[in-house]
Tab-separated table of C-alpha atoms in Angstrom:
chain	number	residue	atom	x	y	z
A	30	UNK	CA	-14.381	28.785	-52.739
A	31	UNK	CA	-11.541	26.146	-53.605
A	32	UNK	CA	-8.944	28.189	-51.165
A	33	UNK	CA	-11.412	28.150	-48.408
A	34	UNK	CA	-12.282	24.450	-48.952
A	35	UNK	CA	-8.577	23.634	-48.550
A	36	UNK	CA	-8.430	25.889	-46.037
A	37	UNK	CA	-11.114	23.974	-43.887
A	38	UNK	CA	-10.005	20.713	-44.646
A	39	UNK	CA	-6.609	21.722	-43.727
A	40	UNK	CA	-7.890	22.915	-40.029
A	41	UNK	CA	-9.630	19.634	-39.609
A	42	UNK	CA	-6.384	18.140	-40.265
A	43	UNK	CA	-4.293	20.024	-38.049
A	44	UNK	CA	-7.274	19.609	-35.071
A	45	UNK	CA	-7.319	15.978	-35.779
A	46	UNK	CA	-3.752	15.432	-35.534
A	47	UNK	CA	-3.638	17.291	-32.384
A	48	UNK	CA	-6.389	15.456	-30.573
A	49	UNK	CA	-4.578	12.010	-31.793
A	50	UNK	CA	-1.364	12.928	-30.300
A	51	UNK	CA	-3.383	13.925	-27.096
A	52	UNK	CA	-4.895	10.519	-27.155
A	53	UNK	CA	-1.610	8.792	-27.384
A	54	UNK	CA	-0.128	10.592	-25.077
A	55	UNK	CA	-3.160	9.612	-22.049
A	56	UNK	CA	-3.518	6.046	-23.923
A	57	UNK	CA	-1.420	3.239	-21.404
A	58	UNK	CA	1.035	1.477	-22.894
A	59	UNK	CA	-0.006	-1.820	-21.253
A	60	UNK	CA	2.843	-3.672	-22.668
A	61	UNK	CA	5.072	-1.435	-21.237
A	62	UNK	CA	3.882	-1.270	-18.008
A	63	UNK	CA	4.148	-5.055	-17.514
A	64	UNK	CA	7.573	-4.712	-18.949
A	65	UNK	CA	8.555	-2.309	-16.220
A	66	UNK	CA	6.693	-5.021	-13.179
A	67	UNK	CA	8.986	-7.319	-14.712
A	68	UNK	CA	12.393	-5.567	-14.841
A	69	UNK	CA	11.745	-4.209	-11.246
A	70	UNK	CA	10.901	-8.013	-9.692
A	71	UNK	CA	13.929	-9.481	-11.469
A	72	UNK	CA	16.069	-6.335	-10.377
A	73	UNK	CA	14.610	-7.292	-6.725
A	74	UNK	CA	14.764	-11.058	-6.877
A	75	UNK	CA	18.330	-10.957	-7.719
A	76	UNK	CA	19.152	-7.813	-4.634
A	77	UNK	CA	17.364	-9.609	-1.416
A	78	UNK	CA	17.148	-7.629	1.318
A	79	UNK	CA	15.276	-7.447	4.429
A	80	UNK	CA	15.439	-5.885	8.195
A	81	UNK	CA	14.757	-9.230	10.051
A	82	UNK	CA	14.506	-12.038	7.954
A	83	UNK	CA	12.915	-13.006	4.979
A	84	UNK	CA	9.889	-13.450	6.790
A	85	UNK	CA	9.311	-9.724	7.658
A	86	UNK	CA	7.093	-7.065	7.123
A	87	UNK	CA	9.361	-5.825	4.412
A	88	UNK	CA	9.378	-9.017	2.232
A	89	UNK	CA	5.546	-9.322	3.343
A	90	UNK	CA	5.073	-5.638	1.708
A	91	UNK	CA	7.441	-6.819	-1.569
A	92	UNK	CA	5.448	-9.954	-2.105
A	93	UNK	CA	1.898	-8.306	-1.497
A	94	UNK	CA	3.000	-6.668	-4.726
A	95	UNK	CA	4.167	-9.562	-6.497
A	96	UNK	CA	1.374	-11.233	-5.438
A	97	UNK	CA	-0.814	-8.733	-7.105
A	98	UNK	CA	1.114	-8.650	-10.291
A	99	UNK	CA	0.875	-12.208	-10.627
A	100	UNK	CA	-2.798	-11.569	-10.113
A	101	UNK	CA	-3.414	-8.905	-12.805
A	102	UNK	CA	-0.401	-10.543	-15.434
A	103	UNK	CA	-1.160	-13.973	-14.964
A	104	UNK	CA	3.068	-13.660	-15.943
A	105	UNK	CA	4.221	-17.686	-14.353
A	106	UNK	CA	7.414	-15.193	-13.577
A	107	UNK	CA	6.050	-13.199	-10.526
A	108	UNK	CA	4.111	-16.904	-8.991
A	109	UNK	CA	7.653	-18.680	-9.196
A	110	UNK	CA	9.166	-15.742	-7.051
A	111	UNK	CA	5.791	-16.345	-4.598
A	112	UNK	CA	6.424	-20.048	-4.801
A	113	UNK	CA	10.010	-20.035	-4.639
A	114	UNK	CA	9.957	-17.789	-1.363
A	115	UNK	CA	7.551	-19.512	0.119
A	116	UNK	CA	8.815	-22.954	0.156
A	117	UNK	CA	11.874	-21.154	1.604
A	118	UNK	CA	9.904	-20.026	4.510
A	119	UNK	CA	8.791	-23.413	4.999
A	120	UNK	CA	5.095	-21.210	4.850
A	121	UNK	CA	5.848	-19.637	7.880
A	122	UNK	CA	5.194	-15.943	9.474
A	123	UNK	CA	8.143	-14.131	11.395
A	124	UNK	CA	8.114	-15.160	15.295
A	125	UNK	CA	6.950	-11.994	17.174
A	126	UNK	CA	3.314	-13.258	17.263
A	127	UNK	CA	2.091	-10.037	19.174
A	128	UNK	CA	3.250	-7.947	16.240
A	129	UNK	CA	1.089	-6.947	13.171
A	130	UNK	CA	4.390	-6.353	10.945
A	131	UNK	CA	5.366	-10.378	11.240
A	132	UNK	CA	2.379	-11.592	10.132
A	133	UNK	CA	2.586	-9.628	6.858
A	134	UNK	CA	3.794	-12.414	4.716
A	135	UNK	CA	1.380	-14.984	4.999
A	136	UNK	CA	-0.843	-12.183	2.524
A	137	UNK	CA	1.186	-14.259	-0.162
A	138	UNK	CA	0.645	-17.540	1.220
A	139	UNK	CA	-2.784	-17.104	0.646
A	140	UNK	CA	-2.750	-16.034	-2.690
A	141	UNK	CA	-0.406	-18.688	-3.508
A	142	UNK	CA	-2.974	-21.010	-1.460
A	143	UNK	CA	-5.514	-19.500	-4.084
A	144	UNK	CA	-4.061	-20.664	-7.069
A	145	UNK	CA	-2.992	-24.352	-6.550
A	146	UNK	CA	-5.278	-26.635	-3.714
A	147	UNK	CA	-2.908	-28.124	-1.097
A	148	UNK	CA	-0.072	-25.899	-2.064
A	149	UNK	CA	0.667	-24.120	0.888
A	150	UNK	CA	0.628	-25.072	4.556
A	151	UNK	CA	-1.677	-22.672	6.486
A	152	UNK	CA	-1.399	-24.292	9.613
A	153	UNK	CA	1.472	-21.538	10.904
A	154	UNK	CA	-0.573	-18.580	9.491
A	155	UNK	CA	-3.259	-20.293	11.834
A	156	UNK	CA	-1.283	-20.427	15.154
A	157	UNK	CA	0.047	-16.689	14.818
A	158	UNK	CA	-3.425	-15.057	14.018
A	159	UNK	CA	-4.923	-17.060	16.918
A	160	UNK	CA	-2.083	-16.187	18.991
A	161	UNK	CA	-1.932	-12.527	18.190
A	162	UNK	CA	-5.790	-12.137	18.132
A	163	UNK	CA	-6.831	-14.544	21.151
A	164	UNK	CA	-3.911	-14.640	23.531
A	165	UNK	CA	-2.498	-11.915	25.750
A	166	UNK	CA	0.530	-9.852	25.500
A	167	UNK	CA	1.548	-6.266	26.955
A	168	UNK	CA	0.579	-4.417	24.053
A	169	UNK	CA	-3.013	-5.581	23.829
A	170	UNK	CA	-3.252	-5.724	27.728
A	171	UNK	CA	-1.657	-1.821	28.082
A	172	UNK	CA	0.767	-3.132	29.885
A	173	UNK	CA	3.960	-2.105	28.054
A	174	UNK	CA	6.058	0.385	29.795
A	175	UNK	CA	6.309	2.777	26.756
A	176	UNK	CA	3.269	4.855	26.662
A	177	UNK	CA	2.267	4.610	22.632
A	178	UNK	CA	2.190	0.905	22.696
A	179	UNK	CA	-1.231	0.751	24.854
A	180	UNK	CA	-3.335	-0.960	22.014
A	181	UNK	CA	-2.540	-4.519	19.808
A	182	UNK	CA	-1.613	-1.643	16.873
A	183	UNK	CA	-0.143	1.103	18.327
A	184	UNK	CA	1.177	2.413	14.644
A	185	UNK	CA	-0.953	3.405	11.896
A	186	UNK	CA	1.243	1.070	9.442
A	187	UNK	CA	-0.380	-1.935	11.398
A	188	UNK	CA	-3.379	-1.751	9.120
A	189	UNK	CA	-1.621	-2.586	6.088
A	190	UNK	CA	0.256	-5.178	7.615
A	191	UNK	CA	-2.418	-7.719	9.493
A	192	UNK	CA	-5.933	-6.360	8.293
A	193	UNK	CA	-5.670	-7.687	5.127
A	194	UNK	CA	-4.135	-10.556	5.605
A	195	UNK	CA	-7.238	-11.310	8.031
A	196	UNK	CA	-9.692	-10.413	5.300
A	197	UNK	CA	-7.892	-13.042	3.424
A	198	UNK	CA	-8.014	-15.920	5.903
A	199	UNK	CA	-11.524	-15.245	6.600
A	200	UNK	CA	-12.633	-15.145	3.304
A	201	UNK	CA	-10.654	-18.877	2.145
A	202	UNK	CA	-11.717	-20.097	5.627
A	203	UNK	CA	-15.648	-19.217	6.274
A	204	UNK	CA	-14.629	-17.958	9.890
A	205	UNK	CA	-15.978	-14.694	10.526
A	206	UNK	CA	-14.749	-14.548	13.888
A	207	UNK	CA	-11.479	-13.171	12.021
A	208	UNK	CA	-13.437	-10.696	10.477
A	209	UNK	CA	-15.017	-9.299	13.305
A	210	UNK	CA	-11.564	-9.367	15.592
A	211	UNK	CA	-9.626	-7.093	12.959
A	212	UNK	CA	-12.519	-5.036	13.036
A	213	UNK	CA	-11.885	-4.849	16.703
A	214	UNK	CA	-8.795	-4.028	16.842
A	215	UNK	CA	-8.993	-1.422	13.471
A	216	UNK	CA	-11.362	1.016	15.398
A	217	UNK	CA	-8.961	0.774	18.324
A	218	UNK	CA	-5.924	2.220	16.090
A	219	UNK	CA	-8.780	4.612	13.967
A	220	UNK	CA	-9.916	6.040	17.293
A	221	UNK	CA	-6.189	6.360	18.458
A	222	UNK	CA	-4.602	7.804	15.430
A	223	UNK	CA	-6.848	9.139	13.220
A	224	UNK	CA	-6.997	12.775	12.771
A	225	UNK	CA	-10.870	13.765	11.631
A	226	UNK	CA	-10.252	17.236	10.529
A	227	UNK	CA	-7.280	16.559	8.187
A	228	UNK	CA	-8.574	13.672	7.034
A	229	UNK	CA	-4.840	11.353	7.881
A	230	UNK	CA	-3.285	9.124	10.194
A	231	UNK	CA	-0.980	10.270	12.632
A	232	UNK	CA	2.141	7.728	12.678
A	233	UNK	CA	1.665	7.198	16.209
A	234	UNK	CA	0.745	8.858	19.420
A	235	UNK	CA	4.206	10.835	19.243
A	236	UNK	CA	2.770	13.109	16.395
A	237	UNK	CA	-0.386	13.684	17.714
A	238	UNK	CA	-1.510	17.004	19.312
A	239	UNK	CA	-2.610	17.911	22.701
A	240	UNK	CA	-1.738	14.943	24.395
A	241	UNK	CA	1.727	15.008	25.094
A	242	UNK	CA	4.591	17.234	26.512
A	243	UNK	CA	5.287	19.310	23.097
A	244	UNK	CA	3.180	18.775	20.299
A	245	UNK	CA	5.928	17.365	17.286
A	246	UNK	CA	5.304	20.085	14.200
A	247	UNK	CA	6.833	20.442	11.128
A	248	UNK	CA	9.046	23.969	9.856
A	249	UNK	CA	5.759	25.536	8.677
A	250	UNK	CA	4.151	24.929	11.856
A	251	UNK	CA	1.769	22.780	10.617
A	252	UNK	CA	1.084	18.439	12.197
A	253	UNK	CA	3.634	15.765	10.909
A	254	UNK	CA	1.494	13.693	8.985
A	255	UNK	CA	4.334	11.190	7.194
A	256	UNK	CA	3.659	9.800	3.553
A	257	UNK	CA	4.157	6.416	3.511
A	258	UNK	CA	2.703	5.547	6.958
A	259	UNK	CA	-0.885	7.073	5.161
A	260	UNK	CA	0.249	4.861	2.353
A	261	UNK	CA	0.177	1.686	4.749
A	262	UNK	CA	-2.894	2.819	5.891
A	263	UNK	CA	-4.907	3.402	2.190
A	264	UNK	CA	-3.245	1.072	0.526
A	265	UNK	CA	-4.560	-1.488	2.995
A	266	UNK	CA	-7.878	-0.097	2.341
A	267	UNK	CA	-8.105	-1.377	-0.570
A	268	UNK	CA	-6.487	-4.639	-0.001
A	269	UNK	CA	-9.184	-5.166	2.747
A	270	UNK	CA	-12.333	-4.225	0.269
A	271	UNK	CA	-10.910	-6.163	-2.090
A	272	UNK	CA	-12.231	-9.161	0.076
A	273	UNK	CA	-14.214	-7.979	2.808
A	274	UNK	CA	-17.921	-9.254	2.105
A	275	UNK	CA	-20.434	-6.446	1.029
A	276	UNK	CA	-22.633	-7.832	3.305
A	277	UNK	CA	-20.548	-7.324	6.135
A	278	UNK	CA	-22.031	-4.743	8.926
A	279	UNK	CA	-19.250	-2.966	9.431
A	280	UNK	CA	-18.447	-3.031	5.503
A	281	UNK	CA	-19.385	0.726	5.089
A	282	UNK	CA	-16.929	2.188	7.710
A	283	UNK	CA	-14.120	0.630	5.667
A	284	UNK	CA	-15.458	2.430	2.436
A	285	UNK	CA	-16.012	5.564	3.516
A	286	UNK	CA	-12.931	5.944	5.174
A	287	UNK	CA	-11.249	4.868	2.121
A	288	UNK	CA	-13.103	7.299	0.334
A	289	UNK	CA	-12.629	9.932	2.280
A	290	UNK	CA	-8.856	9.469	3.012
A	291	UNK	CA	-8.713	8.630	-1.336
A	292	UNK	CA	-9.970	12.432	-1.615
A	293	UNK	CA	-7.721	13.683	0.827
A	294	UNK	CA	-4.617	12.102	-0.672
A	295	UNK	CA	-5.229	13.078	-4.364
A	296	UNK	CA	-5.134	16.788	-3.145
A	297	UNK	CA	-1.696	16.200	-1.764
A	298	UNK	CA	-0.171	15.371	-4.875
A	299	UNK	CA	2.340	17.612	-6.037
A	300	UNK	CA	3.235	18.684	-9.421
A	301	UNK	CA	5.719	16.178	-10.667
A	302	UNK	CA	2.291	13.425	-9.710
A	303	UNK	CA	3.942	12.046	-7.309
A	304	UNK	CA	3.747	12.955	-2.871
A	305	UNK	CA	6.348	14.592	-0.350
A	306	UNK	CA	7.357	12.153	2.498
A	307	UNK	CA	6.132	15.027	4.605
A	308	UNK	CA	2.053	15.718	3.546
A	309	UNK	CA	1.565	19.170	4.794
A	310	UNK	CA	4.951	19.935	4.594
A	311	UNK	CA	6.516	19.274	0.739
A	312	UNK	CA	8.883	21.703	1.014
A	313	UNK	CA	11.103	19.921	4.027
A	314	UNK	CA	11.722	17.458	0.988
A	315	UNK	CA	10.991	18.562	-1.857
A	316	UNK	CA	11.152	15.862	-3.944
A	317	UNK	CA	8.836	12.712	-4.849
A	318	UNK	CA	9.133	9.782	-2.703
A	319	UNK	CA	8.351	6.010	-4.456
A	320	UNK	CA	6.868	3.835	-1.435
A	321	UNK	CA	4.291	6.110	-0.575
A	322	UNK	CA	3.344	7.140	-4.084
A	323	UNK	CA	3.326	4.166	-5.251
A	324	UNK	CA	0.930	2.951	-2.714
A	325	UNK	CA	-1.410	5.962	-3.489
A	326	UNK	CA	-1.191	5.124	-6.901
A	327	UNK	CA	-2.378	1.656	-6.067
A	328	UNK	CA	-4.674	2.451	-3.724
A	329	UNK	CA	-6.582	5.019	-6.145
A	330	UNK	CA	-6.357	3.383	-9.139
A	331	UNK	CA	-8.088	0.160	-7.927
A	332	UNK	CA	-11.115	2.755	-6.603
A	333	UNK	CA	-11.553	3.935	-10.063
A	334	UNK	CA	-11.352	0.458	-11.155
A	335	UNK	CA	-14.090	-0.652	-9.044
A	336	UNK	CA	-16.107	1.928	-9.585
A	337	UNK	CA	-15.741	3.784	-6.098
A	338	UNK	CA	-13.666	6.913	-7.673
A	339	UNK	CA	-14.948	9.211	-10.596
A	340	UNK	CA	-13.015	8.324	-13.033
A	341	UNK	CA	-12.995	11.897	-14.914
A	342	UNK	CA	-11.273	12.990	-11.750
A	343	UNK	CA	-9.314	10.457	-10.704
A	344	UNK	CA	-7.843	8.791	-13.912
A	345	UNK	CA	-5.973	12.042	-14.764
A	346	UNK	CA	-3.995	12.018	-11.497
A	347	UNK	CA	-3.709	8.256	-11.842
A	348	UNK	CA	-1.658	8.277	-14.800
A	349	UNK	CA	0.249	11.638	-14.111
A	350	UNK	CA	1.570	9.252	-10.709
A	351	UNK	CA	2.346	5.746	-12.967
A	352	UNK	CA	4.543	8.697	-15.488
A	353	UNK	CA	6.424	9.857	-12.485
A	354	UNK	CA	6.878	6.097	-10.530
A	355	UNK	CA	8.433	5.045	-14.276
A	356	UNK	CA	10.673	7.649	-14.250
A	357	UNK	CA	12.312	6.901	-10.801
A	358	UNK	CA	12.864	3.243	-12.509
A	359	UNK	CA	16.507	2.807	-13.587
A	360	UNK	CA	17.301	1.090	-16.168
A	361	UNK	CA	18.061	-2.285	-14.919
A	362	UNK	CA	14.750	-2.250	-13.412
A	363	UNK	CA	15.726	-1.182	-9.849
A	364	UNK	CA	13.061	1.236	-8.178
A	365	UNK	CA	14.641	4.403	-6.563
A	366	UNK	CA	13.759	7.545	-4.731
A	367	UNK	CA	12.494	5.173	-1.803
A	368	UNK	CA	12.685	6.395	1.882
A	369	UNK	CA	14.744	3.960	3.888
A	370	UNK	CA	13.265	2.388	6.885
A	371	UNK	CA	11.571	4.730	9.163
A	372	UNK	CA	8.950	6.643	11.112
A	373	UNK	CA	8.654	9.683	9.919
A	374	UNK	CA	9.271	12.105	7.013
A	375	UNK	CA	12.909	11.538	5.555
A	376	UNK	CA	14.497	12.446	2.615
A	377	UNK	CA	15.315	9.864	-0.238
A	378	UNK	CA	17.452	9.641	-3.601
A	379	UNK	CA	17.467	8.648	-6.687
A	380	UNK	CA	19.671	5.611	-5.615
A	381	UNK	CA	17.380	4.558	-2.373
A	382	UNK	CA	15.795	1.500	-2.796
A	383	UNK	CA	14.073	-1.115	-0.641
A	384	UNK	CA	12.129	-4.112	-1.289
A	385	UNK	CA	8.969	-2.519	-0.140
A	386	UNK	CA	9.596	0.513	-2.414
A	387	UNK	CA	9.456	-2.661	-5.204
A	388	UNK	CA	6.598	-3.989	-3.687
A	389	UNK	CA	4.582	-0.425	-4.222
A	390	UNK	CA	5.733	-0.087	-7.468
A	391	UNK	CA	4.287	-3.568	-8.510
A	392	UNK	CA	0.835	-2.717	-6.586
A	393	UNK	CA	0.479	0.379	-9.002
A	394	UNK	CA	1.138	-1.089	-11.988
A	395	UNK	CA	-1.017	-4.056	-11.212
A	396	UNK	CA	-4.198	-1.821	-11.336
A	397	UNK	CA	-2.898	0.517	-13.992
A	398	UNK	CA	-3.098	-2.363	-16.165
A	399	UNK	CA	-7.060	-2.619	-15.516
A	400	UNK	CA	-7.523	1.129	-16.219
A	401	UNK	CA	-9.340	1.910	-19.330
C-alpha cells in the first residue's frame, strides 16, 4: 500500500512539473518584451533612414510603432523619440499632398497632440488632409496617364497609410466630414483591389486577374497576393477601429472585413509562426519575413485583446509569431529579415532591415504586452 502511495504521489509530481514547465513556457515574459521595444528603438534611433525624407511614409510607419509603444509602456524613452522627431519636422507631413504615403506621419503628431495640450501644431496636418481629400488632382480625377492610378488610392498599402490617420483627426477634432471622406475613398480601393474569394488585397491592379494583358501568377500558378502590402492593409484595420466610433454607420464594414481578412491571415502562417512575403506561394521564399509578420502579429493580437478574436484560437498563434519576430532581433536590438522597399514578394535576410520593419516590430509587442 506504502509503494503504491509513493508511487501515486510520485505521478502527481512528475504531471505537475510537466504542466508548470508548459505554463512557463506559454506565460509572456512582459519584462522582456519591453526590453526587446527598447533595444530595437534605440538600435533605430541611432541608424536613421528613410526613402524621401524624414517625413515619409517610412518614418510615418516607424513612428506609428513608437507611438504605440509609448502608448502601451508609458516608457518617457519612446515619447522623446516622438517629440524629438517631431519638432524636427517642424509638425509637418511630406509635400506630395495627393499621396496617401506623405501624410503617414502626422499618425504621431496626433498621438503626441494626445498627450500634452498645445504641443503640436496641427495646422499642416490640416492643409494636406483638406488638400488631398477636397481638392483635385489626376489620381482622384482618373486622369493620370498610367492606367492603375485611376482612384485617390490606387495601392492597397494606402489604407494603412491615410485611413488611420483620418480616424485620428476626426476623433481629436469632432469633424465627421473626415470620417465619412476616408470612408469614401476606402470602398473605392476595397472595390478595386479586393479579392472576395481569397479573402486578400491585390497590391494593385497589376496583380489582379482578368483585367489585363497576362494575368501576373506566381511558380505554382496560383495569384500574387504579397505579404506586407496585406499587412498595410490589416494592420490599418485595427489602427482605424481603434478610433472609429461604434456608432458610426459604416462601423461594421470595417469589422467584418477585419475579421474576415484576421481569419484568412492566421491560416497563412507557416510553421516557424511567422508569413512568406509571397501568401499563396511560401515556397518562392521560403523563409519568414519581419514587416509583414510583424504587422499580423499586431493586427491579431489587438483583436484578441479587444475581444473580437477567440482567444483559445488566436492566442496560440499570437505568441508562436512574437517567439519567431524575437528571434530575427540581433543582439544590439536591430530588427532583421525585413523585405527592402517594394511591391511585391521579395526575398529578405537576416541582415535586412528598415525602419518600417522596426516600426512592425514595436506594433506587436505593444499588444503582446496586453495579452493575458
Amino acid at each position: 500500500m506504502k509503494s503504491k502511495l509513493l508511487q501515486s504521489k510520485g505521478t502527481a509530481l512528475i504531471l505537475f512539473l510537466a504542466c508548470s514547465t508548459l505554463l512557463a513556457q506559454n506565460t509572456l515574459d512582459k519584462v522582456q518584451i519591453e526590453k526587446a521595444m527598447v533595444k530595437a528603438l534605440e538600435w533605430q534611433e541611432a541608424h536613421p533612414i528613410f526613402a524621401l525624407a524624414p517625413t515619409d511614409w517610412t518614418n510615418g510607419a516607424y513612428y506609428v510603432g513608437v507611438s504605440k509603444a509609448h502608448q502601451a509602456t508609458k516608457n518617457p524613452i519612446f515619447l522623446a523619440a516622438l517629440k524629438t522627431m517631431g519638432y524636427y519636422n517642424e509638425w509637418k507631413p511630406l509635400y506630395r499632398t495627393y499621396h496617401a504615403d506623405d501624410v503617414a506621419i502626422s499618425y504621431m503628431y496626433l498621438y503626441a497632440n494626445s498627450t500634452r495640450k498645445n504641443l503640436v501644431d496641427l495646422g499642416p496636418t490640416k492643409v494636406f488632409l483638406d488638400t488631398h481629400l477636397y481638392e483635385p488632382n489626376p489620381w482622384k480625377d482618373g486622369t493620370d496617364k498610367k492606367k492603375e492610378k485611376k482612384i485617390l488610392w490606387w495601392w492597397c498599402d494606402a489604407l494603412f497609410m491615410a485611413p488611420p490617420v483620418l480616424t485620428v483627426y476626426a476623433k481629436q477634432t469632432g469633424e465627421q466630414k473626415y470620417l465619412d471622406a476616408m470612408h469614401k475613398y476606402y470602398m473605392e480601393t476595397y472595390n478595386l483591389l479586393y479579392d472576395k474569394e481569397e479573402k486578400l488585397f491585390a497590391r494593385d491592379t497589376r496583380f489582379q486577374w482578368g483585367v489585363n494583358d497576362e494575368d501576373l501568377k506566381e511558380p505554382n500558378g496560383k495569384k500574387i497576393f504579397w505579404a506586407r502590402g496585406n499587412g498595410w492593409v490589416l494592420g490599418g484595420l485595427a489602427l482605424i477601429l481603434t478610433d472609429l466610433p461604434k456608432e458610426y454607420e459604416h462601423y461594421d464594414f470595417y469589422l467584418n472585413l477585419y475579421k474576415e481578412m484576421a481569419a484568412r491571415i492566421a491560416s497563412l502562417q507557416q510553421e516557424d509562426g511567422l508569413w512568406r512575403t509571397s501568401l499563396l506561394s511560401p515556397e518562392s521564399f521560403d523563409h519568414g519575413e519581419v514587416s509583414a509578420s510583424g504587422f499580423y502579429t499586431y493586427a491579431l493580437a489587438w483583436g484578441v485583446n479587444n475581444g473580437i478574436l477567440d482567444e483559445t484560437k488566436y492566442t496560440p498563434k499570437v505568441k508562436k509569431a512574437w517567439k519567431a519576430l524575437v528571434a530575427c532581433q540581433h543582439e544590439n536590438g536591430m530588427v532583421g529579415w525585413v523585405q527592402d522597399i517594394g511591391a511585391s514578394p521579395e526575398p529578405a535576410t537576416k541582415d535586412s532591415w528598415q525602419n518600417y520593419g522596426t516600426g512592425a516590430f514595436l506594433l506587436a509587442g505593444s499588444e503582446l504586452l496586453k495579452l493575458e
